[in-house]
């Protein structure tokens, strides 16, 4: 579906129709019917569904590997997830990735653009060339090795934007065939706003929704999420996209003004439409769980507000404190931003995994499309100082129940942190939680 050329087309030559602003292949005479393709992918979620919770008396726990679980002799051994579903139901599509049969629902418009799955020591970048305001977005994808990092920027944004719309509805064209990879409107807006304004130039970006095949849940997606710390840490900077409405006219300049975030007005001083820091932090973007990790581990963060790029470095928060003794990050909508560009979470932690539960508390009000990301979204921060062999790795084949019980077991058995037992749900909550565990679905956890 994503390759809209005739099957016989082996030497595509794509031009842009000046009237419709849609691509057309002069080699085979084909043009994509965007409306039909959008309808074909309607209903596909950007993320696969979360596996259902197991009964509490049949959890079959094995994650994380830092916890040594024991079972009665009659207990059945754990089954490798890759050995399951070898005879897929008819309602799912089957793809073969790394010679492993996967039976998850697969968006057929996403596969051709990637050509092949990433190896564990690889990652993708996208090249975004110059384009006019009405031109379609066309990118190329390239695969890089972990030991061969080019200069690139990472992007931090909310898939659904301020409206929370995660519908895959906007076409991004990829490679020489201009294969179509549908993205959310906010992701599409970001690429449109970030592409270079001068001809014969390009930007090299890492965008999670595009550079990771999100449908390869148990292979590529897990592996790439595990290395996000390095991807953000080694980037030249992280570019924060708060929405197309935050991009203003440059007033005849080619590039936006540059200021440090400490120079933005903290509070409104009038009705002139000025955006202050409190307005910015109230954007839906700052409620997103993954941005905590993305901004804290990056060396430099850049936030575009109208005609100005506000920069955050590891000294930005200190300048806020130096300039105003009454300033209190804890009273702001996103208190964790005070540690942006610090490289790791530095508040009330010692070493290794000990910050895991603390980070879960700090980010308890943050939102994520996948509830398991309450843990997976902060693992890189919590393990910033851990040895590679000691890392806890995300596993999206597991239920929320499995992940949360395993996480709390790690904090209790490995970290020797037992304070959370004061919040145990007890026998009254047994229907949903182990009696010794807090109610992790509660907004207070």
XYZ file of C-alpha atoms in Angstrom:
445
model
C 0.000 0.000 0.000
C 2.783 2.440 0.818
C 4.480 1.852 -2.538
C 2.069 3.490 -4.922
C 4.043 2.822 -8.125
C 3.189 0.120 -10.637
C 4.866 -3.216 -9.767
C 6.974 -2.985 -12.912
C 8.505 0.365 -11.881
C 12.186 -0.243 -11.099
C 13.617 3.200 -11.914
C 11.265 5.726 -10.296
C 11.505 9.380 -11.302
C 9.232 11.405 -9.036
C 8.228 15.010 -9.649
C 5.795 17.249 -7.758
C 2.617 18.312 -9.490
C 2.622 22.100 -9.119
C -1.166 22.281 -8.915
C -2.028 19.461 -6.506
C 1.353 19.436 -4.713
C 1.342 15.640 -4.856
C 4.121 13.389 -6.184
C 3.898 11.820 -9.620
C 6.192 9.174 -11.117
C 7.061 9.944 -14.726
C 8.501 6.438 -15.180
C 5.300 4.506 -14.555
C 2.691 7.293 -14.678
C 1.428 6.648 -11.123
C 0.330 9.078 -8.428
C -0.778 8.157 -4.897
C -4.397 8.510 -3.857
C -3.772 9.970 -0.418
C -7.417 9.895 0.660
C -7.735 6.176 -0.081
C -4.474 5.393 1.693
C -5.508 7.388 4.766
C -8.782 5.472 4.859
C -6.883 2.186 4.561
C -4.817 2.859 7.698
C -7.732 4.321 9.676
C -8.035 2.572 13.006
C -4.395 1.604 13.264
C -2.864 2.800 16.511
C 0.694 4.173 16.470
C 1.394 1.649 19.227
C 0.408 -2.016 19.625
C -2.038 -3.039 22.371
C -0.886 -3.818 25.915
C -1.123 -7.530 26.813
C -3.866 -8.253 29.367
C -2.976 -8.701 33.033
C -2.591 -12.249 34.298
C -4.467 -13.523 37.368
C -2.515 -12.696 40.524
C -2.116 -16.364 41.376
C -0.656 -17.153 37.942
C 1.753 -14.323 37.141
C 4.650 -16.566 36.040
C 7.100 -13.801 36.928
C 10.555 -13.690 35.341
C 11.195 -9.945 34.788
C 13.439 -8.176 35.645
C 16.369 -10.617 35.634
C 17.860 -8.831 38.669
C 15.215 -10.559 40.818
C 15.703 -14.289 41.402
C 12.234 -15.813 41.426
C 11.635 -19.281 42.850
C 8.700 -21.592 42.204
C 7.359 -24.897 43.526
C 8.544 -27.992 41.672
C 5.143 -28.283 40.012
C 5.446 -24.841 38.429
C 5.648 -24.825 34.672
C 8.760 -23.150 33.194
C 8.514 -19.786 31.486
C 7.706 -19.911 27.792
C 9.780 -17.737 25.491
C 7.434 -15.109 23.940
C 8.989 -15.786 20.523
C 7.740 -19.380 20.746
C 4.148 -18.288 21.216
C 1.523 -17.836 18.512
C 3.354 -19.820 15.874
C -0.064 -20.354 14.283
C -1.371 -16.805 14.053
C -5.063 -16.008 14.199
C -6.613 -14.784 10.973
C -7.277 -11.331 12.410
C -3.567 -10.518 12.559
C -0.933 -10.011 9.907
C 2.337 -11.933 9.910
C 5.733 -10.473 9.122
C 9.185 -11.976 9.381
C 11.827 -9.842 11.067
C 15.288 -11.194 11.833
C 13.945 -14.651 10.857
C 11.402 -14.483 13.702
C 7.692 -14.819 13.025
C 5.671 -11.984 14.565
C 1.900 -12.137 14.784
C 1.047 -8.639 15.978
C -1.303 -6.437 13.934
C 0.885 -4.629 11.417
C 0.133 -1.414 9.596
C 0.858 -2.421 5.971
C 1.885 1.116 5.057
C 4.906 1.098 7.356
C 6.907 -1.904 6.163
C 8.367 -0.988 2.704
C 9.785 2.320 3.898
C 12.134 0.585 6.343
C 13.508 -2.000 3.880
C 14.917 -4.100 6.739
C 14.930 -4.297 10.526
C 17.727 -2.711 12.512
C 20.423 -4.848 14.065
C 21.048 -4.396 17.807
C 24.108 -2.214 17.140
C 22.382 0.086 14.614
C 20.049 3.061 14.590
C 18.307 5.150 11.923
C 18.497 8.845 11.141
C 16.380 10.843 8.725
C 17.573 13.541 6.370
C 15.116 16.395 5.924
C 15.900 18.640 2.937
C 14.679 22.130 2.111
C 11.072 22.475 1.010
C 8.582 25.232 0.387
C 5.649 25.818 2.761
C 3.225 23.868 0.548
C 5.608 21.160 -0.642
C 5.066 17.580 0.571
C 7.491 16.322 3.184
C 10.083 14.029 1.662
C 12.859 12.419 3.703
C 15.514 9.766 3.313
C 16.371 7.211 5.988
C 19.872 5.979 6.640
C 21.168 3.289 8.970
C 24.130 4.120 11.207
C 26.305 1.973 13.443
C 26.559 2.588 17.182
C 30.285 3.322 16.822
C 29.819 5.701 13.892
C 27.715 8.673 15.031
C 27.311 11.554 12.534
C 26.208 15.020 13.611
C 22.460 15.006 14.213
C 19.684 16.497 16.314
C 17.060 14.635 18.288
C 13.436 15.776 18.376
C 11.267 15.932 21.473
C 7.550 16.380 20.898
C 4.137 14.979 21.737
C 2.773 12.543 19.159
C -0.778 13.776 19.656
C 0.045 17.466 20.068
C -2.060 19.822 22.171
C -5.264 18.170 20.915
C -4.121 14.663 21.840
C -4.878 13.419 18.314
C -2.774 10.311 17.609
C -4.495 9.475 14.316
C -2.089 8.430 11.551
C -3.353 10.799 8.888
C -0.511 12.845 7.333
C 1.841 11.446 4.659
C 5.611 11.562 4.987
C 7.321 10.415 1.769
C 10.434 8.271 2.104
C 13.304 7.467 -0.251
C 13.577 7.263 -4.023
C 10.167 5.604 -4.411
C 8.544 8.202 -2.173
C 7.001 5.425 -0.087
C 4.353 6.733 2.271
C 4.779 6.542 6.030
C 1.712 8.014 7.741
C 2.296 10.086 10.864
C 0.244 12.121 13.300
C -0.555 15.694 12.415
C 1.741 17.031 15.134
C 4.717 14.974 13.928
C 4.025 16.136 10.371
C 3.778 19.761 11.544
C 7.106 19.391 13.326
C 8.891 18.196 10.187
C 7.293 20.979 8.165
C 8.423 23.611 10.680
C 11.916 22.188 11.152
C 12.931 21.679 7.543
C 15.585 24.131 6.361
C 14.569 27.529 5.030
C 17.500 27.798 2.617
C 17.887 25.789 -0.600
C 20.447 22.998 -0.986
C 20.509 22.418 2.773
C 19.201 19.655 4.992
C 18.815 18.672 8.644
C 19.762 15.302 10.073
C 17.269 14.282 12.745
C 16.331 11.398 15.001
C 12.533 11.221 15.364
C 11.283 8.258 17.368
C 8.004 7.719 15.471
C 9.890 7.490 12.162
C 13.391 6.249 12.986
C 12.002 3.285 14.947
C 9.661 0.813 13.302
C 7.060 1.103 16.052
C 5.242 -2.011 14.853
C 8.256 -4.254 15.497
C 7.378 -4.229 19.178
C 9.415 -7.099 20.565
C 12.500 -6.568 18.449
C 13.505 -3.209 17.078
C 11.336 -1.050 19.325
C 12.614 -2.591 22.559
C 16.237 -2.434 21.412
C 16.002 1.192 20.305
C 14.228 2.328 23.487
C 17.002 0.680 25.461
C 19.607 2.836 23.685
C 17.663 6.124 23.836
C 19.987 7.394 26.561
C 22.925 7.228 24.146
C 20.905 8.570 21.210
C 19.928 11.716 23.109
C 23.214 12.071 24.945
C 25.357 11.942 21.783
C 23.155 14.260 19.716
C 24.314 17.815 19.033
C 21.146 19.056 20.728
C 17.513 18.152 21.306
C 14.953 20.278 19.488
C 11.722 20.732 21.461
C 8.573 21.148 19.381
C 5.626 22.586 21.305
C 3.295 22.849 18.307
C 2.985 24.709 15.015
C 1.232 27.609 16.780
C 4.460 28.299 18.714
C 6.354 29.064 15.503
C 6.032 32.759 14.696
C 7.176 35.026 11.882
C 10.894 35.833 11.936
C 10.348 39.425 10.874
C 12.453 39.197 7.727
C 15.323 37.321 9.369
C 16.540 33.953 8.085
C 17.048 32.458 11.524
C 15.321 32.900 14.897
C 16.824 34.889 17.737
C 18.723 32.902 20.370
C 18.313 33.425 24.080
C 18.870 31.331 27.179
C 15.711 30.074 28.847
C 16.553 32.111 31.945
C 15.805 35.222 29.840
C 12.175 34.320 29.105
C 9.635 36.285 31.182
C 8.533 34.123 34.099
C 5.005 35.525 34.373
C 2.678 37.600 32.200
C 3.104 41.337 32.535
C 0.308 42.452 30.198
C -2.182 41.444 27.490
C 0.201 41.804 24.538
C 0.145 38.105 23.645
C 3.553 37.549 25.168
C 4.315 33.950 26.113
C 5.856 33.561 29.547
C 7.546 30.572 31.152
C 4.414 29.535 33.053
C 2.390 29.571 29.794
C 5.023 27.420 28.126
C 5.170 24.887 30.948
C 1.384 24.523 30.903
C 1.534 23.103 27.381
C 0.452 19.484 27.040
C 3.964 18.598 25.906
C 5.316 19.001 29.447
C 2.816 16.433 30.754
C 4.340 13.725 28.542
C 6.406 11.141 30.391
C 9.095 10.568 27.776
C 10.141 14.237 27.603
C 11.540 14.032 31.140
C 14.217 11.620 29.992
C 14.730 13.391 26.671
C 15.420 16.797 28.225
C 17.405 15.691 31.247
C 19.943 13.517 29.423
C 20.509 15.851 26.455
C 23.509 18.151 26.454
C 21.584 21.118 25.043
C 17.855 21.622 24.577
C 16.333 24.237 22.282
C 12.716 25.394 22.597
C 11.211 27.540 19.839
C 8.763 30.211 21.041
C 7.519 32.513 18.273
C 10.628 34.132 16.748
C 13.065 33.026 19.455
C 14.942 29.817 20.242
C 15.405 29.446 23.987
C 18.414 27.326 24.907
C 18.803 25.141 27.982
C 22.243 24.048 29.171
C 23.402 22.461 32.410
C 23.761 25.941 33.963
C 20.329 27.294 33.001
C 18.532 26.277 36.196
C 21.357 27.758 38.287
C 20.891 31.111 36.570
C 17.204 31.085 37.464
C 18.167 30.658 41.104
C 20.924 33.266 40.921
C 18.657 35.917 39.409
C 15.710 35.460 41.732
C 16.034 34.022 45.232
C 12.268 33.537 45.362
C 12.279 31.291 42.307
C 11.041 27.789 43.079
C 11.073 25.088 40.405
C 9.032 22.809 42.652
C 6.110 25.228 42.385
C 6.118 25.111 38.578
C 3.959 22.804 36.381
C 7.055 20.780 35.355
C 9.386 20.868 38.379
C 11.790 18.353 36.813
C 12.766 20.936 34.164
C 15.105 22.489 36.703
C 17.433 19.562 36.033
C 17.290 19.729 32.230
C 20.572 19.071 30.402
C 22.161 17.756 33.606
C 22.814 14.357 32.026
C 20.870 12.389 34.634
C 18.376 12.787 37.444
C 20.365 14.208 40.372
C 17.705 14.711 43.026
C 17.689 12.484 46.115
C 19.505 9.507 44.658
C 22.670 7.611 45.380
C 23.831 5.250 42.653
C 22.739 2.479 40.317
C 19.047 1.652 40.393
C 18.254 3.430 43.660
C 16.593 6.368 41.915
C 14.015 4.197 40.117
C 11.204 4.510 42.653
C 12.062 8.151 43.326
C 11.758 8.908 39.615
C 8.417 7.108 39.447
C 7.176 9.390 42.211
C 8.492 12.553 40.527
C 6.895 11.614 37.200
C 3.664 10.186 38.635
C 1.582 12.977 37.078
C 3.175 12.583 33.642
C 1.151 10.969 30.886
C 1.985 8.208 28.427
C 0.062 6.258 25.818
C 1.409 2.969 27.186
C 1.004 2.536 30.974
C 4.140 0.348 31.101
C 6.163 3.418 30.163
C 5.704 4.584 33.746
C 8.720 2.299 34.240
C 10.253 1.995 30.773
C 10.199 5.773 30.215
C 12.562 6.438 33.122
C 14.817 3.378 33.059
C 17.624 5.213 31.271
C 17.625 7.974 33.889
C 17.429 5.576 36.809
C 20.289 3.494 35.438
C 22.540 6.275 34.201
C 25.443 5.063 36.352
C 24.816 1.326 36.087
C 27.127 -1.066 34.279
C 25.804 -2.258 30.917
C 25.499 -5.827 32.126
C 23.327 -4.710 35.054
C 20.761 -2.786 33.026
C 17.078 -3.579 33.264
C 15.731 -3.792 29.732
C 12.180 -2.983 28.610
C 10.041 -5.922 27.555
C 6.851 -4.962 25.726
C 5.676 -8.558 25.530
C 4.726 -8.364 29.226
C 1.594 -7.055 30.895
C 1.429 -3.959 33.095
C 0.839 -6.275 36.054
C 4.042 -8.200 35.342
C 6.120 -5.040 34.881
C 4.907 -3.306 38.031
C 5.241 -6.356 40.294
C 8.731 -6.970 38.907
C 9.741 -3.326 39.384
C 8.570 -3.233 42.995
C 10.200 -6.587 43.665
C 13.488 -5.175 42.360
C 13.212 -2.097 44.597
C 12.442 -4.301 47.596
C 14.844 -7.222 47.060
C 17.748 -5.644 45.166
C 17.675 -2.001 46.283
C 16.607 -2.938 49.823
C 14.082 -0.103 49.671
C 11.052 -1.044 51.733
C 9.453 2.342 52.478
C 6.771 1.762 49.846
C 5.387 -1.068 52.011
C 3.720 1.665 54.053
C 1.517 2.224 50.997
C 0.666 -1.454 50.497
C -2.923 -2.047 49.444
C -3.335 -4.988 51.872
C -5.935 -7.704 51.597
C -8.626 -5.190 50.620
C -6.917 -4.618 47.270
C -6.095 -8.245 46.518
C -8.429 -8.402 43.509
C -6.145 -6.010 41.606
C -2.776 -5.927 43.385
C -0.518 -8.154 45.467
C -1.240 -7.368 49.130
C 2.304 -6.044 49.700
C 2.307 -3.682 46.712
C 0.958 -0.124 46.414
C -1.971 0.557 44.088
C 0.093 1.542 41.062
C -2.974 2.497 39.035
C -3.747 5.153 41.615
C -2.838 8.720 40.594
C -1.160 9.098 43.998
C 1.437 6.395 43.316
